[in-house]
XYZ file of C-alpha atoms in Angstrom:
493
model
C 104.638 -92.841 -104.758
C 104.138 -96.908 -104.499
C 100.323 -95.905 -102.781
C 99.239 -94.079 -106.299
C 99.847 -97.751 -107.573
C 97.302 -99.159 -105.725
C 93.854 -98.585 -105.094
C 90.515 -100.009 -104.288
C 87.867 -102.074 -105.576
C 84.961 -102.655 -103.116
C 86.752 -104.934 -100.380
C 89.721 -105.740 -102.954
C 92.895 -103.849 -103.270
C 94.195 -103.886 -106.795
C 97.442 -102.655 -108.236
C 98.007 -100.880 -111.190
C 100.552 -102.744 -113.601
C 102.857 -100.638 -115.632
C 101.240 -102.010 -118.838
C 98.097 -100.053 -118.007
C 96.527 -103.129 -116.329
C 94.970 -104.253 -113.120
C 95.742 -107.299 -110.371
C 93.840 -108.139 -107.785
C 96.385 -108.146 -104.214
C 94.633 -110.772 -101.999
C 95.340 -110.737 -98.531
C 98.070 -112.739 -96.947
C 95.729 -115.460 -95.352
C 94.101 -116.233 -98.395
C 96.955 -116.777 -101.364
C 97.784 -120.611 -99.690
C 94.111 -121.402 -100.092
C 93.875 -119.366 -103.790
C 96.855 -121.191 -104.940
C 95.344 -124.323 -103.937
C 92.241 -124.235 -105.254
C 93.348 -122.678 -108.700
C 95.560 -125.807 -109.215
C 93.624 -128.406 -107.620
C 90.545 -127.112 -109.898
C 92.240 -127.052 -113.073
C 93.726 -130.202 -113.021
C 96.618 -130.578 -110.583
C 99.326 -129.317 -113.651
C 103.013 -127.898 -112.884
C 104.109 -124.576 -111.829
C 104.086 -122.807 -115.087
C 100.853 -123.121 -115.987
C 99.468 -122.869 -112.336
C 101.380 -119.617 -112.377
C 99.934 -118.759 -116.148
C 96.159 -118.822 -114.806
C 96.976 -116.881 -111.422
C 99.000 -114.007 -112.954
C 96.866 -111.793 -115.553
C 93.879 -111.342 -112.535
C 96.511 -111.594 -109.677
C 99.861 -109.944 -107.834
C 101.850 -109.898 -105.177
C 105.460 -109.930 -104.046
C 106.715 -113.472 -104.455
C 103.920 -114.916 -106.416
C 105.711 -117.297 -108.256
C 107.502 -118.652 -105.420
C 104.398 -119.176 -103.812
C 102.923 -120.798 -106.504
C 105.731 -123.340 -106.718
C 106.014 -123.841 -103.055
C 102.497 -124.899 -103.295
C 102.493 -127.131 -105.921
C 105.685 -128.978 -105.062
C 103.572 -129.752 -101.729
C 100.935 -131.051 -103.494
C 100.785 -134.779 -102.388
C 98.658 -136.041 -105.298
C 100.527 -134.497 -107.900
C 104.238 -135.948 -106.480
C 102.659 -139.404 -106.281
C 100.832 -139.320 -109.335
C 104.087 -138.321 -110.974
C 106.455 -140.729 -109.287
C 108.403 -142.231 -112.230
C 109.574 -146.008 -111.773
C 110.905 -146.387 -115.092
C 112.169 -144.923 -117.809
C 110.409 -144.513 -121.311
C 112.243 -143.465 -124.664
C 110.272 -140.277 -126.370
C 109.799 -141.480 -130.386
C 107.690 -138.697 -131.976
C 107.096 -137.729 -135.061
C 105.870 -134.104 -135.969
C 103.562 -133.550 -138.601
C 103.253 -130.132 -140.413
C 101.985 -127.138 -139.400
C 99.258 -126.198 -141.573
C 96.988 -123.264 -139.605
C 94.228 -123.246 -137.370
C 91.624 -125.793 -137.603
C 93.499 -127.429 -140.438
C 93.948 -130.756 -138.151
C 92.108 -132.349 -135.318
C 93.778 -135.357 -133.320
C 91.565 -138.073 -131.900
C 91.672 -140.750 -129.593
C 90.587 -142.673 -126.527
C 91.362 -142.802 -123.166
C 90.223 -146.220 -121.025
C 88.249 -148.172 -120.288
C 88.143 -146.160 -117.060
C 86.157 -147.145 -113.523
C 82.181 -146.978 -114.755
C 80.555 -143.485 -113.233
C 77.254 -143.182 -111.828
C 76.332 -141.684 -115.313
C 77.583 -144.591 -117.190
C 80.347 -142.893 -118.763
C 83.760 -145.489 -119.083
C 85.843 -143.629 -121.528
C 87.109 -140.394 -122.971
C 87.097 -139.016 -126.351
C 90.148 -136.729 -126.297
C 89.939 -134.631 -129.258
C 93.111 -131.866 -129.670
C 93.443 -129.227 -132.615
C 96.679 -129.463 -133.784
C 97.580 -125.658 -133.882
C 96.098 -124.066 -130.959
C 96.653 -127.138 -128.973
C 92.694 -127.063 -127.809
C 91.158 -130.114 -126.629
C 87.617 -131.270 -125.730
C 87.310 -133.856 -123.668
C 84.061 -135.846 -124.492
C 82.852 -138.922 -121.947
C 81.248 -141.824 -123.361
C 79.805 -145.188 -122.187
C 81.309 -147.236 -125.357
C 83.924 -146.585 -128.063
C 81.703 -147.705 -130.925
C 82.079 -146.331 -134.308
C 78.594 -144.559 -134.058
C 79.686 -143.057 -131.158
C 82.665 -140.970 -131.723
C 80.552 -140.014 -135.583
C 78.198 -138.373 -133.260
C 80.192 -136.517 -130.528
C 82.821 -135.569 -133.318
C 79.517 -133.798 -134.931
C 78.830 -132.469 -132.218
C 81.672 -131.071 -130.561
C 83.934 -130.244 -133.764
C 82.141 -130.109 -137.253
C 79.404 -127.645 -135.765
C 80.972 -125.469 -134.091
C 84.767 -125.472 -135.729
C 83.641 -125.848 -138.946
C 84.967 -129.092 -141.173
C 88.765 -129.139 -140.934
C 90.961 -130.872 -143.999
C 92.601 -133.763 -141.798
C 91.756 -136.223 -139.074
C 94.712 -138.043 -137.340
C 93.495 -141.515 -135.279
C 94.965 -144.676 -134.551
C 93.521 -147.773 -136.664
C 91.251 -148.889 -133.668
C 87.928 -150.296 -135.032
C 86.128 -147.396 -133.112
C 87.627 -144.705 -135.902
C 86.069 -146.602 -138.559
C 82.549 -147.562 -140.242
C 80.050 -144.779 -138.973
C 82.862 -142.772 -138.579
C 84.758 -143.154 -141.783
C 81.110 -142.472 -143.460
C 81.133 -138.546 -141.054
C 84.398 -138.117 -142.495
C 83.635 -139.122 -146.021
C 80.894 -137.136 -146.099
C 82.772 -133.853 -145.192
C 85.731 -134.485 -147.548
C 87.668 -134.794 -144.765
C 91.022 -136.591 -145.050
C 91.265 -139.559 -142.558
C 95.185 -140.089 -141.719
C 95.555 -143.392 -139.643
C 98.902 -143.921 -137.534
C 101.267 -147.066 -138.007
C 100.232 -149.996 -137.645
C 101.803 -151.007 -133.518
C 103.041 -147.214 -133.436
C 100.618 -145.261 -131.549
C 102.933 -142.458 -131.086
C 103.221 -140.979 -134.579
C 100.031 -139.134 -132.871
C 102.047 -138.061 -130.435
C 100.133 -134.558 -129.521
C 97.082 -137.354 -128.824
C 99.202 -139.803 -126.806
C 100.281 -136.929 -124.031
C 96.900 -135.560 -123.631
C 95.858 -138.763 -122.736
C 98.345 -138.924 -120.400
C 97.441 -136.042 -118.938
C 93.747 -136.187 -118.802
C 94.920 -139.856 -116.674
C 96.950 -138.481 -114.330
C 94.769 -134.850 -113.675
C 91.730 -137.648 -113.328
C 94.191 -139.735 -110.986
C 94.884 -136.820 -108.578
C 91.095 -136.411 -108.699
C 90.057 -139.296 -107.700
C 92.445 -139.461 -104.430
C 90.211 -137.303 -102.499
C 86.547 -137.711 -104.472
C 84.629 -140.847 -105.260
C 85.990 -142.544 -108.347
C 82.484 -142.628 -109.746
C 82.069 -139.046 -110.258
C 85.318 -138.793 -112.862
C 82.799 -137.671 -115.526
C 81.641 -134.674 -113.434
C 85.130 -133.272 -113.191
C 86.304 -133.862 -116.875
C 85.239 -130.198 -118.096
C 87.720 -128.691 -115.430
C 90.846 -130.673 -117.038
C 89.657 -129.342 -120.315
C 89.586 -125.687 -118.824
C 92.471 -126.232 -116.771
C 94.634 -127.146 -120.100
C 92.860 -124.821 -122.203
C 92.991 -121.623 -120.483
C 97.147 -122.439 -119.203
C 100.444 -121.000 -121.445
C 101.348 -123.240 -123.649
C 105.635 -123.203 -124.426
C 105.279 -124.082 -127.717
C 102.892 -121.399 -128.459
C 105.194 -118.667 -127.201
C 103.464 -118.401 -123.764
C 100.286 -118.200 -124.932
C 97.501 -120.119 -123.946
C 94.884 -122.494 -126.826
C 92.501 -119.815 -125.151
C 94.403 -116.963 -126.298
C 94.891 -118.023 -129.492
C 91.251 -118.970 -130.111
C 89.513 -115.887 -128.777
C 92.240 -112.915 -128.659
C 91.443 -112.526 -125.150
C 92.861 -113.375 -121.408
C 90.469 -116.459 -120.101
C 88.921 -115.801 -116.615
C 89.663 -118.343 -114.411
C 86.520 -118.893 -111.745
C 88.035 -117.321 -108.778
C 88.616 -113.868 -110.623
C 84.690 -114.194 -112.298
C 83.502 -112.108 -109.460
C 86.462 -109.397 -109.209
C 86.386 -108.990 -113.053
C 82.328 -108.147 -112.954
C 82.307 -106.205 -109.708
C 83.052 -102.609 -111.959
C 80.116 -102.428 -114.614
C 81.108 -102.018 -118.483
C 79.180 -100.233 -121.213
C 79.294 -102.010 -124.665
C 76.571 -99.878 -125.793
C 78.313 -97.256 -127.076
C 79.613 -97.895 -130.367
C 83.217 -96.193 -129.972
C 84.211 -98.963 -127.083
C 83.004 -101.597 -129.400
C 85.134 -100.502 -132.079
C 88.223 -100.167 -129.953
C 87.454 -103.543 -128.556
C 87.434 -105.027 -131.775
C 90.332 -103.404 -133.038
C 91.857 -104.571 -129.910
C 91.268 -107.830 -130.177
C 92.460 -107.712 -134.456
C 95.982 -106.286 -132.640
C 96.608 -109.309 -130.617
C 95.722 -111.604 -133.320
C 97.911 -110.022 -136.085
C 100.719 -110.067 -132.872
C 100.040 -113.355 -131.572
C 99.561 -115.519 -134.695
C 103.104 -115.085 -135.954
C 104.774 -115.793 -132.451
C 102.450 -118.932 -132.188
C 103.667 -120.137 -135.391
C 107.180 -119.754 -135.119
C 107.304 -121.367 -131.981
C 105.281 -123.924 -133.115
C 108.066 -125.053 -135.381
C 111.002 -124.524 -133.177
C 109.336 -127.095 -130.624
C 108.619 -129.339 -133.734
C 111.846 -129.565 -134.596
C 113.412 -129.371 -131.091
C 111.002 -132.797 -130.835
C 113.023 -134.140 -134.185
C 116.307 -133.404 -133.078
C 115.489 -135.491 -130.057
C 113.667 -138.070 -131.225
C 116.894 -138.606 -134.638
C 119.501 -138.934 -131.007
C 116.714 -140.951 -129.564
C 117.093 -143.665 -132.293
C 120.763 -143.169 -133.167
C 121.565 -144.425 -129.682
C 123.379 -141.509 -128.454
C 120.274 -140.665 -126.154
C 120.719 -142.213 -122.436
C 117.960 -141.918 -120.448
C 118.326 -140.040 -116.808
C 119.746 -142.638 -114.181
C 118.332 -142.038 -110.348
C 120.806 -142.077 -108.042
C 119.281 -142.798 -104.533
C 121.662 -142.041 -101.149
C 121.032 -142.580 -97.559
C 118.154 -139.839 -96.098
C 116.480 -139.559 -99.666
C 112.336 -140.276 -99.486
C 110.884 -142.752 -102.167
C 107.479 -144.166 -102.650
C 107.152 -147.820 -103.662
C 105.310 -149.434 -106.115
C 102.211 -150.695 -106.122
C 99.654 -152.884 -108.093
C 97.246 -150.921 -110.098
C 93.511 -151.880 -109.462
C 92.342 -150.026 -112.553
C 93.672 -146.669 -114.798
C 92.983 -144.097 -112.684
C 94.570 -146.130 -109.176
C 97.936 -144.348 -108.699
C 101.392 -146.439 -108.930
C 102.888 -145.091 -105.775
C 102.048 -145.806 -102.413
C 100.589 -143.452 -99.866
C 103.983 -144.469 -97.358
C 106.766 -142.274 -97.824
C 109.756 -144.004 -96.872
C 113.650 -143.310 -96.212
C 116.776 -144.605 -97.085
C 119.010 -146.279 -94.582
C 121.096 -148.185 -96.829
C 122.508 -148.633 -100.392
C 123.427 -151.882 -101.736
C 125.772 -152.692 -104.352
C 123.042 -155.299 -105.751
C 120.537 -152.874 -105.700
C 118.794 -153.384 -102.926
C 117.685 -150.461 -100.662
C 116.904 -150.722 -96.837
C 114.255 -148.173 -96.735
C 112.238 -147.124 -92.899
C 109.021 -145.829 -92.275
C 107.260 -143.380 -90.228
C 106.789 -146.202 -87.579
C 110.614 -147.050 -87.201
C 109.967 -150.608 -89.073
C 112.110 -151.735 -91.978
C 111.900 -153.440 -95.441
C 113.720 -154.505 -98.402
C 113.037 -153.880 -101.788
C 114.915 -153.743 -104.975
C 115.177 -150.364 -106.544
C 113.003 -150.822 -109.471
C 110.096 -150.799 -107.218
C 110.975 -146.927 -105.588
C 110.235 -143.908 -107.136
C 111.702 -140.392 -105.540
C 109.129 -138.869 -103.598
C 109.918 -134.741 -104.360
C 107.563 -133.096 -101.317
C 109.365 -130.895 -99.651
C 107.409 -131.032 -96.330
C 107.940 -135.181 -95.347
C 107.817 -135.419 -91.634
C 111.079 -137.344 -91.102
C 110.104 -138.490 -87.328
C 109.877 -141.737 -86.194
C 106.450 -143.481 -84.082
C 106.679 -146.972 -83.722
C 102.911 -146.324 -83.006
C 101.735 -145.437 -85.798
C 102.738 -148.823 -87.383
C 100.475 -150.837 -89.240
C 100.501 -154.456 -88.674
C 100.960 -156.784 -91.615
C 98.392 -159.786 -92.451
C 100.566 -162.445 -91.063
C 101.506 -160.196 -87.535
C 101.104 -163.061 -84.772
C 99.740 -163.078 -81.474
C 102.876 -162.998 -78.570
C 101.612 -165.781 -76.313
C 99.529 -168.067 -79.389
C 101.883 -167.622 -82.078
C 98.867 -167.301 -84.562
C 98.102 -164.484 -86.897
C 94.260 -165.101 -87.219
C 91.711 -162.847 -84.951
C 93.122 -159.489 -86.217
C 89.888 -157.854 -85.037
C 90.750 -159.339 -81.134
C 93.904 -158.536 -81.698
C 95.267 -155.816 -78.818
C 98.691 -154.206 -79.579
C 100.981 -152.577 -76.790
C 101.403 -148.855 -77.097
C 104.358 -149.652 -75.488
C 106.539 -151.838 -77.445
C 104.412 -152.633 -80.191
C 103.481 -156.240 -79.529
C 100.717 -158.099 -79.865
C 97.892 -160.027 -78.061
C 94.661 -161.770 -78.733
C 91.864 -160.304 -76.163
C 91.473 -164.175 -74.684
C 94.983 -164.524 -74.584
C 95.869 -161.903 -71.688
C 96.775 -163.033 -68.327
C 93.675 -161.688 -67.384
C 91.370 -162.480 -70.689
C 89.234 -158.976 -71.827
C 86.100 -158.984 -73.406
C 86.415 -156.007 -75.495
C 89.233 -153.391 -76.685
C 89.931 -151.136 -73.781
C 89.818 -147.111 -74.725
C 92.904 -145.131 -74.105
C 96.411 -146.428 -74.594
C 97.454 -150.048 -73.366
C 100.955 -151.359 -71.910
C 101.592 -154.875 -71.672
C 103.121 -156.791 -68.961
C 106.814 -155.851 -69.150
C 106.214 -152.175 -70.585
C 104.312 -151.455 -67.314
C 107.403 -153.272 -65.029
C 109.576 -151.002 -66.747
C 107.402 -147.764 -66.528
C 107.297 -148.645 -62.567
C 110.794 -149.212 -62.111
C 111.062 -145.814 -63.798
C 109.067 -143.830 -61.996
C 110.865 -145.545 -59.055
C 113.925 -144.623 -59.724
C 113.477 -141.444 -60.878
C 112.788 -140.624 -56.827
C 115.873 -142.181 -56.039
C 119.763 -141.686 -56.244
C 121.363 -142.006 -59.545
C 122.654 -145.123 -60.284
C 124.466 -146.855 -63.283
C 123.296 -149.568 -64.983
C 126.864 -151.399 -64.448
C 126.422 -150.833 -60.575
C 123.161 -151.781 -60.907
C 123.448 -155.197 -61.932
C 126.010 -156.077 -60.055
C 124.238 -155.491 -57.112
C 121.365 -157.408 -58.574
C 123.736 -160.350 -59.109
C 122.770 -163.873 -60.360
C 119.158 -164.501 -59.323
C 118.064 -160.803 -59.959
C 115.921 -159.050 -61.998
C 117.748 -159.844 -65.351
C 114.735 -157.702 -67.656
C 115.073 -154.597 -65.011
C 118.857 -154.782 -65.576
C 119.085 -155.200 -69.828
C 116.246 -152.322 -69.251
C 118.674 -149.943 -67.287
C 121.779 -151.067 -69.217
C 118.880 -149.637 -72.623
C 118.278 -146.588 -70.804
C 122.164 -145.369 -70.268
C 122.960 -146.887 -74.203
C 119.812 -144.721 -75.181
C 120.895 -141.501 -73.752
C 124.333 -141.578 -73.663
């Protein structure tokens, strides 16, 4: 019975649904890397909407759990996200009117110059389908956003009957003329309150942080060339406060087709020539507008006034924001300074707890078994659920001001020769016997090789504790051999 559910399609297996659709089953190898690539293509977002643009062209037992697995992983998204403070949510919803009735505008930058020029983003975001078009620029002049606006909204949308900005210089002169001469209505935010356009302000956000998560494994200069895949990313993903639905969906009437289902979705040829299948197609998509419009709606204004009800406790002082509690074995990143807007807060060390203080300090260790103190404003909780917790005092770092053993100074890092041993430090010149270049392989110093010969020694020899073993060495003996030994039995006992 469960084989008639499945059959195939060239080298693809798909699976009948019980709605009288089709998924594509991939093969077990290749849902890590499909996963991946869906989310790391349309923009790095959450688990929802990674999940919305893999399930209408894929299935599979576990899917979702998959999807989330992978995207909790994801080391650019939990850095990107790591919070270090907390901000207080003050929106304030504007009517619903319809479809094209309002468009949103505003900037994001001045962002790191590309190779094309480009050093900002015009985010532009209908307010009812929640579509945006994401426009890169090499100014923010007033003649500027006049012309993309033309471009990208009045000729192809149609004119719309308001325009929501901030009162930035850019959304004025040329601009204010566009508007003026399409009778459109030109709504400017408060003056020092940016986030009465509040739909604006979180795509901007967004469009920062999917950019961010970019540009950690691409060259920051080529931002402009990955731009359309945020705008895809967000446009084709289920939206919650459009009932599920995607700004795709509601646009067109139709399922978008992410990239890596193009070529499954064309591999069986269809016939629009026929006039019957073109008027079931079209009555088709008439359906799922007459069904989808009303749901859009009302959820529209449930997570309007979900947003009011929040942001009325917000300002009564009843709202408290979420406290972080950190404990001993939790993983944190820790702040760093931002170079420009797309440089990412958190550090690429991962760190763990080893202490709590009542002060707020926190004793955190890295990967190398060193230690550091920091107050807690400067962590963030690092979420990954695959941090190595073992410790390599070789892979330490040194810092800027690590000295040489025998010189004492910290210049010369480049001649600088570090013990795989114990971690120490020499300058080349500085060696018992001076070196004139960085030997290959790993390198003990003095004492690390004494004690890796008495080792290999002793382990040819009777057992002997470390107790006995001093003694025998008495006074004048080998005190470092002894505190060595006496190491060895504390270390494995």
């Amino acid at each position: 019975h469960r084989a008639r559910q499945y059959r195939w399609a060239g080298n693809h297996l798909v699976r009948r649904m019980e709605g009288g659709g089709e998924r594509v089953v991939p093969r077990v190898g290749e849902r890590e890397r499909l996963i991946r690539d869906v989310h790391e293509r349309a923009g790095h977002f959450g688990v929802k909407k990674t999940l919305s643009l893999l399930a209408p062209h894929y299935w599979w037992l576990g899917l979702a759990t998959d999807v989330a697995q992978v995207v909790r992983g994801c080391e650019a998204c939990d850095r990107v996200k790591a919070a270090f403070n907390v901000k207080h949510p003050t929106l304030q919803p504007l009517p619903i009117k319809g479809l094209f009735y309002r468009w949103g505008l505003d900037f994001a930058g001045p962002l790191p110059k590309s190779s094309r020029g480009q050093q900002y983003v015009l985010v532009m975001v209908e307010h009812f389908s929640k579509t945006i078009i994401l426009a890169p620029t090499q100014d923010k002049e007033p003649g500027t956003v006049a012309g993309v606006f033309t471009r990208e909204v009045l000729t192809r949308f149609g004119a719309c009957a308001e325009v929501v900005t901030d009162r930035g210089g850019e959304f004025g002169g040329e601009f204010q003329a566009c508007l003026d001469a399409a009778l459109i209505d030109h709504r400017a935010t408060s003056a020092y309150h940016p986030q009465a356009n509040g739909l604006n302000e979180r795509v901007v956000g967004l469009v920062k942080r999917a950019l961010r998560k970019w540009c950690l494994g691409h060259a920051a200069e080529e931002w402009d060339v990955y731009l359309p895949w945020v705008a895809m990313g967000y446009n084709f993903s289920a939206q919650a406060s459009l009932a599920g639905f995607s700004p795709y969906q509601i646009l067109f009437g139709r399922d978008p087709v992410v990239p890596g289902a193009i070529k499954v979705a064309l591999e069986e040829p269809l016939d629009l020539d026929h006039p019957e299948r073109l008027k079931a197609l079209v009555a088709q998509r008439a359906a799922l507008f007459r069904r989808w419009m009303p749901m859009a709606m009302g959820n529209l204004q449930i997570a309007q006034h979900r947003d009011t009800l929040r942001y009325a406790k917000t300002r009564s002082g009843a709202w408290k924001p979420q406290l972080i509690q950190y404990g001993v074995g939790d993983y944190v990143y820790l702040q760093r300074e931002m170079l420009d807007t797309l440089d990412i807060r958190a550090g690429e060390r991962i760190l763990r707890m080893r202490s709590v203080e009542a002060n707020g300090v926190l004793e955190l260790e890295g990967s190398d078994a060193r230690t550091v103190r920091v107050h807690v404003e400067r962590c963030a909780p690092c979420h990954r659920p695959d941090v190595d917790g073992r410790l390599d005092p070789r892979a330490a770092v040194p810092s800027p001001d690590f000295a040489c053993t025998r010189c004492k100074k910290a210049t010369g890092a480049a001649r600088m020769l570090l013990c795989d041993g114990c971690g120490a430090g020499w300058h080349l010149e500085c060696l018992d016997q001076p070196l004139s270049a960085v030997p290959e392989g790993d390198w003990y110093c003095g004492r690390c090789r004494t004690a890796q010969d008495l080792l290999a020694r002793e382990s040819a020899a009777p057992w002997v504790g470390p107790a006995e073993r001093a003694r025998a060495q008495g006074p004048g003996g080998d005190s470092a051999a002894a505190c060595y030994w006496l190491y060895l039995w504390c270390r494995d006992a």
